[in-house]
mmCIF file of C-alpha atoms (C1' of nucleotides) in Angstrom:
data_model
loop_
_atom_site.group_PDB
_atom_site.id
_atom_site.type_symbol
_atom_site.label_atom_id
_atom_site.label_comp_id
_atom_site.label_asym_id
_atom_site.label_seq_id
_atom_site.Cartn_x
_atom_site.Cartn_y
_atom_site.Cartn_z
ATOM 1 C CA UNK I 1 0.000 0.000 0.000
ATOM 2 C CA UNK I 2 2.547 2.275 0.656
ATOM 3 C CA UNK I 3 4.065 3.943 -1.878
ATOM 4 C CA UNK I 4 7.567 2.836 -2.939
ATOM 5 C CA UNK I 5 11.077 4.138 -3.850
ATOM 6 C CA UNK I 6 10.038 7.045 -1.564
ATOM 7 C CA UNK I 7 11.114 6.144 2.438
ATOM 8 C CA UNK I 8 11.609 8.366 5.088
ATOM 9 C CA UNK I 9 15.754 9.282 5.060
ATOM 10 C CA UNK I 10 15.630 8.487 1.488
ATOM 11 C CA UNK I 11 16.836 11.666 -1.408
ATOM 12 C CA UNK I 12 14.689 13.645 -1.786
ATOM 13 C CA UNK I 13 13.328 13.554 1.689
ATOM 14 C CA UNK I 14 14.264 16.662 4.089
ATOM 15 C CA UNK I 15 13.870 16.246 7.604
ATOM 16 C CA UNK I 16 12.678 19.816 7.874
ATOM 17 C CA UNK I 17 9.589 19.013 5.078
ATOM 18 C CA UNK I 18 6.927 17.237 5.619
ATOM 19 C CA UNK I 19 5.605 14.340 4.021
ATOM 20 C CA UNK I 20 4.082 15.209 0.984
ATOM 21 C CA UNK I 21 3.892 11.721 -0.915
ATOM 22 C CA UNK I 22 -0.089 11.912 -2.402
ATOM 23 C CA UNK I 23 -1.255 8.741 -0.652
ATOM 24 C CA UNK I 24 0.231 9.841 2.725
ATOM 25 C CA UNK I 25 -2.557 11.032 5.259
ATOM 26 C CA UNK I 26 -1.356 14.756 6.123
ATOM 27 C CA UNK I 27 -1.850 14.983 2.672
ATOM 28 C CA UNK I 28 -5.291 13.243 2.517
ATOM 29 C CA UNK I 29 -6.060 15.595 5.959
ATOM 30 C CA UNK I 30 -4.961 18.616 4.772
ATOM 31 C CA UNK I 31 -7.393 18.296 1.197
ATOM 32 C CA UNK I 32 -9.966 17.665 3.697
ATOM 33 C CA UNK I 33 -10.049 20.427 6.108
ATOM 34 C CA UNK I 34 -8.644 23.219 3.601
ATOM 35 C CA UNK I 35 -11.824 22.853 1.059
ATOM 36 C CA UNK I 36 -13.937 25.706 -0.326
ATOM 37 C CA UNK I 37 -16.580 24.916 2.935
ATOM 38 C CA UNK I 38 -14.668 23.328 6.115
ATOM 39 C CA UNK I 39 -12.694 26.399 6.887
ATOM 40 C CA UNK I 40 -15.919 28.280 6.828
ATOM 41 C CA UNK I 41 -17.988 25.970 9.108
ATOM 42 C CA UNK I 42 -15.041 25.719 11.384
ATOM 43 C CA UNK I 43 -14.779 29.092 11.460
ATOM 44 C CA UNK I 44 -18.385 29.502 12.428
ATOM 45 C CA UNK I 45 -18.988 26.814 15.152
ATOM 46 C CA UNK I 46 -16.124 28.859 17.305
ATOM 47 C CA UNK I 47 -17.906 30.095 19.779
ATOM 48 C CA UNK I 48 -21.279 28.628 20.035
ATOM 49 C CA UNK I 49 -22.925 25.401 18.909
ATOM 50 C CA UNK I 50 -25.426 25.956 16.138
ATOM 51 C CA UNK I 51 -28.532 24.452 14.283
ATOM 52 C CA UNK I 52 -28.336 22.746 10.723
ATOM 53 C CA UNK I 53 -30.751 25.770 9.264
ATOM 54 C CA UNK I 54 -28.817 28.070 11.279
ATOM 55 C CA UNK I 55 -25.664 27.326 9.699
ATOM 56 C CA UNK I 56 -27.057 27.293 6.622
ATOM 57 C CA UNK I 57 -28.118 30.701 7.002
ATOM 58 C CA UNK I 58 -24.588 31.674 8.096
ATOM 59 C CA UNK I 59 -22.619 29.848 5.383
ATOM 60 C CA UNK I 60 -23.255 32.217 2.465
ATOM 61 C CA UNK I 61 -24.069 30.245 -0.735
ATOM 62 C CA UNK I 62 -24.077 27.097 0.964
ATOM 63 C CA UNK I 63 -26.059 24.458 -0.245
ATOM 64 C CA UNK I 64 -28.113 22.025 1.512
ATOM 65 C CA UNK I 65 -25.845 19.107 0.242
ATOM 66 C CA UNK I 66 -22.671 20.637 0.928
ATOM 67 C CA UNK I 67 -23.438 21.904 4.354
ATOM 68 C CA UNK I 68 -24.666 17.884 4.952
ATOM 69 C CA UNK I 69 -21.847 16.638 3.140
ATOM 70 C CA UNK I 70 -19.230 18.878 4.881
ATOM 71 C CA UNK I 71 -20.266 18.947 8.821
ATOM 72 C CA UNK I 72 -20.358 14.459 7.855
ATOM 73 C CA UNK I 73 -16.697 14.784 6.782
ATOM 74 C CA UNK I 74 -16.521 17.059 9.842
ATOM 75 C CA UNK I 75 -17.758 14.379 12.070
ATOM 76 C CA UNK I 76 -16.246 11.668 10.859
ATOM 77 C CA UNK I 77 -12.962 13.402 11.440
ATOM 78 C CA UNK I 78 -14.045 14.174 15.428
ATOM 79 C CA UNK I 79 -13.563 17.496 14.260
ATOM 80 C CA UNK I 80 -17.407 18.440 15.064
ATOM 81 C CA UNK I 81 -19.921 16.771 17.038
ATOM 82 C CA UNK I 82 -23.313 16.136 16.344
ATOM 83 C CA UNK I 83 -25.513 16.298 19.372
ATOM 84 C CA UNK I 84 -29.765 15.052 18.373
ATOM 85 C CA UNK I 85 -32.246 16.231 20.656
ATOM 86 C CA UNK I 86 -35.343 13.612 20.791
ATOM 87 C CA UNK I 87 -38.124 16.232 19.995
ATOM 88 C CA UNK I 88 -39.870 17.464 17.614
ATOM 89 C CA UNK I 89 -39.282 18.971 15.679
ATOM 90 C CA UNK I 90 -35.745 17.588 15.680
ATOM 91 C CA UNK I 91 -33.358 19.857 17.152
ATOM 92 C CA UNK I 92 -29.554 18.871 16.167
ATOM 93 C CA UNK I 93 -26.804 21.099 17.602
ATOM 94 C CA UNK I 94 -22.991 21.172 16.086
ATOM 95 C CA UNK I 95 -20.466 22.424 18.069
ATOM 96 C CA UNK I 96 -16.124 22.062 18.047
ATOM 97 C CA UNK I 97 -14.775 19.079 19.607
ATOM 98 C CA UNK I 98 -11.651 20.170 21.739
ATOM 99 C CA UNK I 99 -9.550 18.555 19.180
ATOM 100 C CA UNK I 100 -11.467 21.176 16.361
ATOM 101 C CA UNK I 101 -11.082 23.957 18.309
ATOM 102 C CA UNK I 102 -7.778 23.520 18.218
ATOM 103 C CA UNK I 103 -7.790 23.927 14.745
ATOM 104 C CA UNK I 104 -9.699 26.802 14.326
ATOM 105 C CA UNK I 105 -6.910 28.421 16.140
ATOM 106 C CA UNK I 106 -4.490 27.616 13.021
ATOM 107 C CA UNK I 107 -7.545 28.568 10.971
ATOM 108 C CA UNK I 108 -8.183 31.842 12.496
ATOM 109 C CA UNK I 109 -4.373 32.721 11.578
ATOM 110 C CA UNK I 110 -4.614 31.259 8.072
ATOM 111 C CA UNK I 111 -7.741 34.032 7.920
ATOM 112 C CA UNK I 112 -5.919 36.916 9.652
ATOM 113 C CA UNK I 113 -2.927 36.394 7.471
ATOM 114 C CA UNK I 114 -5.325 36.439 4.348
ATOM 115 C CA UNK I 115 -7.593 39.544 5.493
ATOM 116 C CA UNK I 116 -3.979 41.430 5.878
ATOM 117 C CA UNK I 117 -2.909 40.991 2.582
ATOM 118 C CA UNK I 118 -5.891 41.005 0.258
ATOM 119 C CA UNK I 119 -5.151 44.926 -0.530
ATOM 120 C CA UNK I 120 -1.855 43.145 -1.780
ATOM 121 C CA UNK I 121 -3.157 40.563 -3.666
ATOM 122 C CA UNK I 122 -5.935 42.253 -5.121
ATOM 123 C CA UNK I 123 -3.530 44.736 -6.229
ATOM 124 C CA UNK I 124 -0.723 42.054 -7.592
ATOM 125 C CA UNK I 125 -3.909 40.719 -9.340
ATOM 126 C CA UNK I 126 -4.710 43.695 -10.667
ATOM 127 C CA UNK I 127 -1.204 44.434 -12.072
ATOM 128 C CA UNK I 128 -0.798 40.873 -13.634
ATOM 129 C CA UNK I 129 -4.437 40.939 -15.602
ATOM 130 C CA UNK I 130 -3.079 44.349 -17.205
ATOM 131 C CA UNK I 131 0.267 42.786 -17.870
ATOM 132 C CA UNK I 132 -1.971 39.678 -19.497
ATOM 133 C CA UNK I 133 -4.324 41.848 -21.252
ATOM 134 C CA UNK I 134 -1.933 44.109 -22.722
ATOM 135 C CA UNK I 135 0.569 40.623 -23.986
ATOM 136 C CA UNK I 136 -2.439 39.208 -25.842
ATOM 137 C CA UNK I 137 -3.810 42.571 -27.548
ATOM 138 C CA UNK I 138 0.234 42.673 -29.173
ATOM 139 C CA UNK W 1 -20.052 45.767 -6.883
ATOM 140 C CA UNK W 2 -20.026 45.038 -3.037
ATOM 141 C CA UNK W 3 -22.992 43.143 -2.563
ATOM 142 C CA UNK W 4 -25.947 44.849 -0.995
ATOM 143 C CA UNK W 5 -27.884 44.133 2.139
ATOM 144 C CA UNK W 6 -25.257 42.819 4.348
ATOM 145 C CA UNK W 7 -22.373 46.330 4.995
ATOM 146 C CA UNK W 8 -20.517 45.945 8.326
ATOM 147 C CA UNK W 9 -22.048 46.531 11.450
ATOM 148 C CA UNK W 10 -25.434 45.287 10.769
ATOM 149 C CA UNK W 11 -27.541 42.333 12.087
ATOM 150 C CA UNK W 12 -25.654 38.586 11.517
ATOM 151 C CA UNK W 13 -22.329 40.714 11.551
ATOM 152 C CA UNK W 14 -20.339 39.681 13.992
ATOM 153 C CA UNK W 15 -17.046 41.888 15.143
ATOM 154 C CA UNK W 16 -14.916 38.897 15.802
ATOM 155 C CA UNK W 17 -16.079 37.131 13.063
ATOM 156 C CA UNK W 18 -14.836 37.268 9.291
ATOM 157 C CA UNK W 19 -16.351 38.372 6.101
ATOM 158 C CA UNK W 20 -17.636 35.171 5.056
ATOM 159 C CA UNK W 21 -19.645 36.440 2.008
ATOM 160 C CA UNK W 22 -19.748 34.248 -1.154
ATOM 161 C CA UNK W 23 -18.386 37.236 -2.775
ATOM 162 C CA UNK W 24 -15.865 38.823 -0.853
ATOM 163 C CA UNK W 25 -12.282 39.020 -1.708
ATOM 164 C CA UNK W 26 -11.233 36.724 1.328
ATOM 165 C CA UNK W 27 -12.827 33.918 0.714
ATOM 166 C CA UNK W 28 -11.631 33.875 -3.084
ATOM 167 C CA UNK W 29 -8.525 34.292 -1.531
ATOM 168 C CA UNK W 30 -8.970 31.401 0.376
ATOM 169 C CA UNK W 31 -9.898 29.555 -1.254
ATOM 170 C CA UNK W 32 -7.471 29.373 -3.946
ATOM 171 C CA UNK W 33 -4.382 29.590 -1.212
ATOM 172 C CA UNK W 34 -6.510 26.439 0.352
ATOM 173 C CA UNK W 35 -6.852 24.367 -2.474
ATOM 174 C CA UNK W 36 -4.693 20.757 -3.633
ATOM 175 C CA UNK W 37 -1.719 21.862 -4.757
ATOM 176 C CA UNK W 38 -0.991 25.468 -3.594
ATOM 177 C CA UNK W 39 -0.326 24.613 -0.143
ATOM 178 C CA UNK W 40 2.189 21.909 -1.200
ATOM 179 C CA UNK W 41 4.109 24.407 -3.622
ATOM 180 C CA UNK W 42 4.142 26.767 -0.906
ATOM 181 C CA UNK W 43 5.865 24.561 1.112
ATOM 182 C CA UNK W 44 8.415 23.464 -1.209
ATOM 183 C CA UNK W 45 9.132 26.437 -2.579
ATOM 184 C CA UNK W 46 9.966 27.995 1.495
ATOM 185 C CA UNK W 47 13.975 27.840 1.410
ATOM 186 C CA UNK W 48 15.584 27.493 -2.322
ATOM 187 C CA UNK W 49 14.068 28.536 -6.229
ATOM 188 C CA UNK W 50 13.089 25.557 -7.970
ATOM 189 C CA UNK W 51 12.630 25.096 -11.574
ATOM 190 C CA UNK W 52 9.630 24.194 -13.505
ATOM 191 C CA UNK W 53 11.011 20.018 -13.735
ATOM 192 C CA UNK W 54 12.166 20.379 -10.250
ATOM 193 C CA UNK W 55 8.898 20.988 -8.720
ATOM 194 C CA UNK W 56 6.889 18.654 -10.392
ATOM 195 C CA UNK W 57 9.044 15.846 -9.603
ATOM 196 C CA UNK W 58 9.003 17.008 -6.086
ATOM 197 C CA UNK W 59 5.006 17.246 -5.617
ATOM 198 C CA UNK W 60 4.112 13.410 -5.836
ATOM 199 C CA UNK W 61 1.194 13.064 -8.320
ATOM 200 C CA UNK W 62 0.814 16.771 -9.636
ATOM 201 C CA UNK W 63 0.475 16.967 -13.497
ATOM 202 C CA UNK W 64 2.191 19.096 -15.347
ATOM 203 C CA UNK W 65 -0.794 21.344 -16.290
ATOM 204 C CA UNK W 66 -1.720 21.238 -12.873
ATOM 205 C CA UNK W 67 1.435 22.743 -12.097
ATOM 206 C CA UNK W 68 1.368 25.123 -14.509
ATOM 207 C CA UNK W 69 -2.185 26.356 -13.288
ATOM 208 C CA UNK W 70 -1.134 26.307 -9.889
ATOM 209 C CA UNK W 71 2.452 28.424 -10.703
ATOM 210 C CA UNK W 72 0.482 31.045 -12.755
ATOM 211 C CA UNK W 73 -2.277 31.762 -9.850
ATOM 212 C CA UNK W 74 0.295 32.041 -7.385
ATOM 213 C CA UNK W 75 2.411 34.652 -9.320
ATOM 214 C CA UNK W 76 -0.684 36.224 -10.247
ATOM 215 C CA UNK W 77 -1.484 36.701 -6.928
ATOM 216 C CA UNK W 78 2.372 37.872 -6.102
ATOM 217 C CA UNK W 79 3.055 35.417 -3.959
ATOM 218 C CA UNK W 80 5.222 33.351 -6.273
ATOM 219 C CA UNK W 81 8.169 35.365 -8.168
ATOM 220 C CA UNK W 82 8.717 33.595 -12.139
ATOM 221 C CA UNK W 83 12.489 34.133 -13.308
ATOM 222 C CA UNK W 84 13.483 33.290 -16.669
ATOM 223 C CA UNK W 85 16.839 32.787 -17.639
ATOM 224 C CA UNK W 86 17.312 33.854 -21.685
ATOM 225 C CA UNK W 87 19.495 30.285 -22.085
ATOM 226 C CA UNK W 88 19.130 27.331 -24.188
ATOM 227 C CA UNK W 89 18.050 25.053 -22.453
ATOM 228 C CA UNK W 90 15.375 27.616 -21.241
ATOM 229 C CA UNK W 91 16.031 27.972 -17.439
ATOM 230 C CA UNK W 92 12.987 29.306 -15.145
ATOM 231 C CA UNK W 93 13.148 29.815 -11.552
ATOM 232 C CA UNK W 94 10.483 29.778 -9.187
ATOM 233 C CA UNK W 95 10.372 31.383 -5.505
ATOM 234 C CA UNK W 96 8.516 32.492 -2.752
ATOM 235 C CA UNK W 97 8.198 36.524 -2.950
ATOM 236 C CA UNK W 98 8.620 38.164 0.480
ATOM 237 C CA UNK W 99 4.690 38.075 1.134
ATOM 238 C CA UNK W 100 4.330 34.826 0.158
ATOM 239 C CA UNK W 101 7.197 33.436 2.578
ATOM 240 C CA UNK W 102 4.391 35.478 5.339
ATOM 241 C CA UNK W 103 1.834 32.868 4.063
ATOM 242 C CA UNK W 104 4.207 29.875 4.253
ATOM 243 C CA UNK W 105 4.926 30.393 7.972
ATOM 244 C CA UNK W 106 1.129 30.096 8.714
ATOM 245 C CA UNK W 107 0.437 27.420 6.097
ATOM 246 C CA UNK W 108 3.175 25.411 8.052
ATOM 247 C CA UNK W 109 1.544 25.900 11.392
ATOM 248 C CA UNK W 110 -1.540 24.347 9.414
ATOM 249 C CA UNK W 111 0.783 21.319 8.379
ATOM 250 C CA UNK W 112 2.232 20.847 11.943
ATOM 251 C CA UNK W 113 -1.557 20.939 13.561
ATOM 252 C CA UNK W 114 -2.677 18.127 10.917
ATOM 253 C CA UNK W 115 0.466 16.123 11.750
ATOM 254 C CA UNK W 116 0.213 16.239 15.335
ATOM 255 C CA UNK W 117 -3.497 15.376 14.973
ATOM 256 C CA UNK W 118 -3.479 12.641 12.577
ATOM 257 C CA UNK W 119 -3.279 10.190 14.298
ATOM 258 C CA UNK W 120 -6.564 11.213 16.559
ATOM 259 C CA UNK W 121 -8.317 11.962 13.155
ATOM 260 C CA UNK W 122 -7.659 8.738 11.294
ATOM 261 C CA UNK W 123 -8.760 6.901 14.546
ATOM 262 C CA UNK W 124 -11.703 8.932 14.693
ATOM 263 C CA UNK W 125 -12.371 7.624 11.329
ATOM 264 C CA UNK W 126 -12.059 3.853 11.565
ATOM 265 C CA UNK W 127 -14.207 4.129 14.771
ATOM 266 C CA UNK W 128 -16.688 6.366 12.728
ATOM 267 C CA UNK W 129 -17.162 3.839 9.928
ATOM 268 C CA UNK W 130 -16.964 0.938 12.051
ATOM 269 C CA UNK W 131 -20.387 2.690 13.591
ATOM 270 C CA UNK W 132 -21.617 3.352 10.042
ATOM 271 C CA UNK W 133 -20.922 -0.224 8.794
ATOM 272 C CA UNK W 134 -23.067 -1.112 11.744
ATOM 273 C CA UNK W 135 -25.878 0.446 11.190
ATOM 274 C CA UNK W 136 -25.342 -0.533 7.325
ATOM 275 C CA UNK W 137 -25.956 -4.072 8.227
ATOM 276 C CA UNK W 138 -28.950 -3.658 10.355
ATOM 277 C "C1'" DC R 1 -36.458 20.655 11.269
ATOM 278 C "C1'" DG R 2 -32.828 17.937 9.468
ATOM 279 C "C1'" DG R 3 -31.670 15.622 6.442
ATOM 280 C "C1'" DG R 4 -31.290 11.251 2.416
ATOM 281 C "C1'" DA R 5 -31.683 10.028 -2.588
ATOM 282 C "C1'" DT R 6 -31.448 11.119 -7.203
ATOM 283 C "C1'" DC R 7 -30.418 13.521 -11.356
ATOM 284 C "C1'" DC R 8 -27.920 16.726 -13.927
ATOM 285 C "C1'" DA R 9 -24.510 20.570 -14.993
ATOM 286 C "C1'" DA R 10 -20.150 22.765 -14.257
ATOM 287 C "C1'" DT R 11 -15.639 22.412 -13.491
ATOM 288 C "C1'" DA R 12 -11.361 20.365 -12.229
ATOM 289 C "C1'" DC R 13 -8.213 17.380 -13.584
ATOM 290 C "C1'" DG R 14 -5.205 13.937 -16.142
ATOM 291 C "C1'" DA R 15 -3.372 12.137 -20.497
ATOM 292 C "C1'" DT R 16 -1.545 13.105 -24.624
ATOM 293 C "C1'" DA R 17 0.427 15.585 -28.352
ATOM 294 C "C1'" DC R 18 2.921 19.453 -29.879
ATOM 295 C "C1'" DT R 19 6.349 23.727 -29.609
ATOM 296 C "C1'" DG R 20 10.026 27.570 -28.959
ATOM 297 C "C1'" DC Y 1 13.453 22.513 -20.446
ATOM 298 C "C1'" DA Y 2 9.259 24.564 -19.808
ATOM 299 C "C1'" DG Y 3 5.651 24.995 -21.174
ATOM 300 C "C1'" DT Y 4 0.636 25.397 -24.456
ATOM 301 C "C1'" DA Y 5 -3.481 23.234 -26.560
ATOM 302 C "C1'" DT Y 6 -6.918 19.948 -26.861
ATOM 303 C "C1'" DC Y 7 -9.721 16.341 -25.388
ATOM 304 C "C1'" DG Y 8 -12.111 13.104 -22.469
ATOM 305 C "C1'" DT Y 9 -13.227 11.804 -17.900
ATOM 306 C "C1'" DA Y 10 -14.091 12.175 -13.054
ATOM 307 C "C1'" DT Y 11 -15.341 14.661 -9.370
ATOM 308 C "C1'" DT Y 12 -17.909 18.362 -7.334
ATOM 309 C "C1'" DG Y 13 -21.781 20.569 -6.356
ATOM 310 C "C1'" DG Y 14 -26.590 22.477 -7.092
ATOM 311 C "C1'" DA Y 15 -31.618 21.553 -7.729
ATOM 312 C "C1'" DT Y 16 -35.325 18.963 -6.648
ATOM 313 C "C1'" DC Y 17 -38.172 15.652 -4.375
ATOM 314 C "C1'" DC Y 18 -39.121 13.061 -0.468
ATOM 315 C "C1'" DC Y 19 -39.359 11.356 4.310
ATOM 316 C "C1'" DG Y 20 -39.390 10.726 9.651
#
DNA sequence: CGGGATCCAATACGATACTG
DNA sequence: CAGTATCGTATTGGATCCCG
């Protein structure tokens, strides 16, 4: 199962990288929790637990799939937990495990970093469509 | 172009929270800093240039239009610097500018959370679908 | 309310072939 | 060497319907 021609010590390998080989399960981790809706749901259940609808609601342009499809991945990971009320109407709260909130920490830095250097990017963006733009009009 | 009904300050705004519209500039950001392969050019590229052969033989599995998607959107967004070398063979370089070394320190403190926690996620998993199978068979 | 199941469209992605 | 271009597939994700 493991792939070969690729062990730890081996060239190629530096002790200060990580292991980046596609079948290893940082890799398969990191995929997970760094989607397009994770980081966002993460983000949210910081703080208090919420309601499916309620998340919904918060995630903008979430659908109902994808928030069902992420906070299972969630789960599964023991990243979230998924606490069912017996009433009705059914009342199911999500909150952070301990082990989640721990992430959200790394998260909430990953944000920060990114809300301090959008002028930057949007800018370097900018500057690179022009660049574009102006190569294919010659 | 800022989309209406939802400015700063008002009602499901939260202060310590994060812009989390579909349309804002951070979560574009995000999520293409977030996705499959940036993170793991990021990281190689921390320390020494690469070149264009270099990289894809060090990112196990990456295609090479893959890389060459992933190279472009990172120098679009200036946090990748392109250098090409007017020599035959051709010789490009490829580096971290000085903002996107910024993003590599908190992408790695992403990469040591997952591996310190991988082991608790993937036996969160197996006892996860050991539940589901169980339920399966009944 | 909190989903599961199904169908369909968009897009991401890999494989391959070609080029300066 | 360092790509670009094209094509086919696979995955992702939205829309809709349904149910306890």
């Amino acid at each position: 199962m493991q792939s070969p021609g690729y062990p730890r010590g081996t060239e190629g390998w530096d002790a200060f990288q990580w292991d980046r080989r596609e079948d290893c399960e940082v890799r398969q981790i990191l995929d997970r929790i760094a989607d397009k809706w994770s980081l966002l749901v993460i983000a949210l259940l910081d703080g208090a637990p919420m309601r499916f609808t309620e998340l919904q609601r918060a995630v903008d342009g979430i659908s109902q799939r994808m928030l069902t499809v992420t906070l299972r991945n969630l789960e599964r990971d023991g990243l979230v937990h998924r606490e069912v009320y017996a009433v009705i109407p059914p009342r199911v709260e999500y909150s952070l495990t301990s082990v989640g909130r721990g992430l959200h920490a790394t998260v909430q830095s990953l944000v920060t970093w990114t809300e301090e250097n959008t002028e930057y990017i949007v800018r370097a963006r900018n500057e690179y469509d022009r660049r574009e733009d102006g190569a294919a009009a010659r």
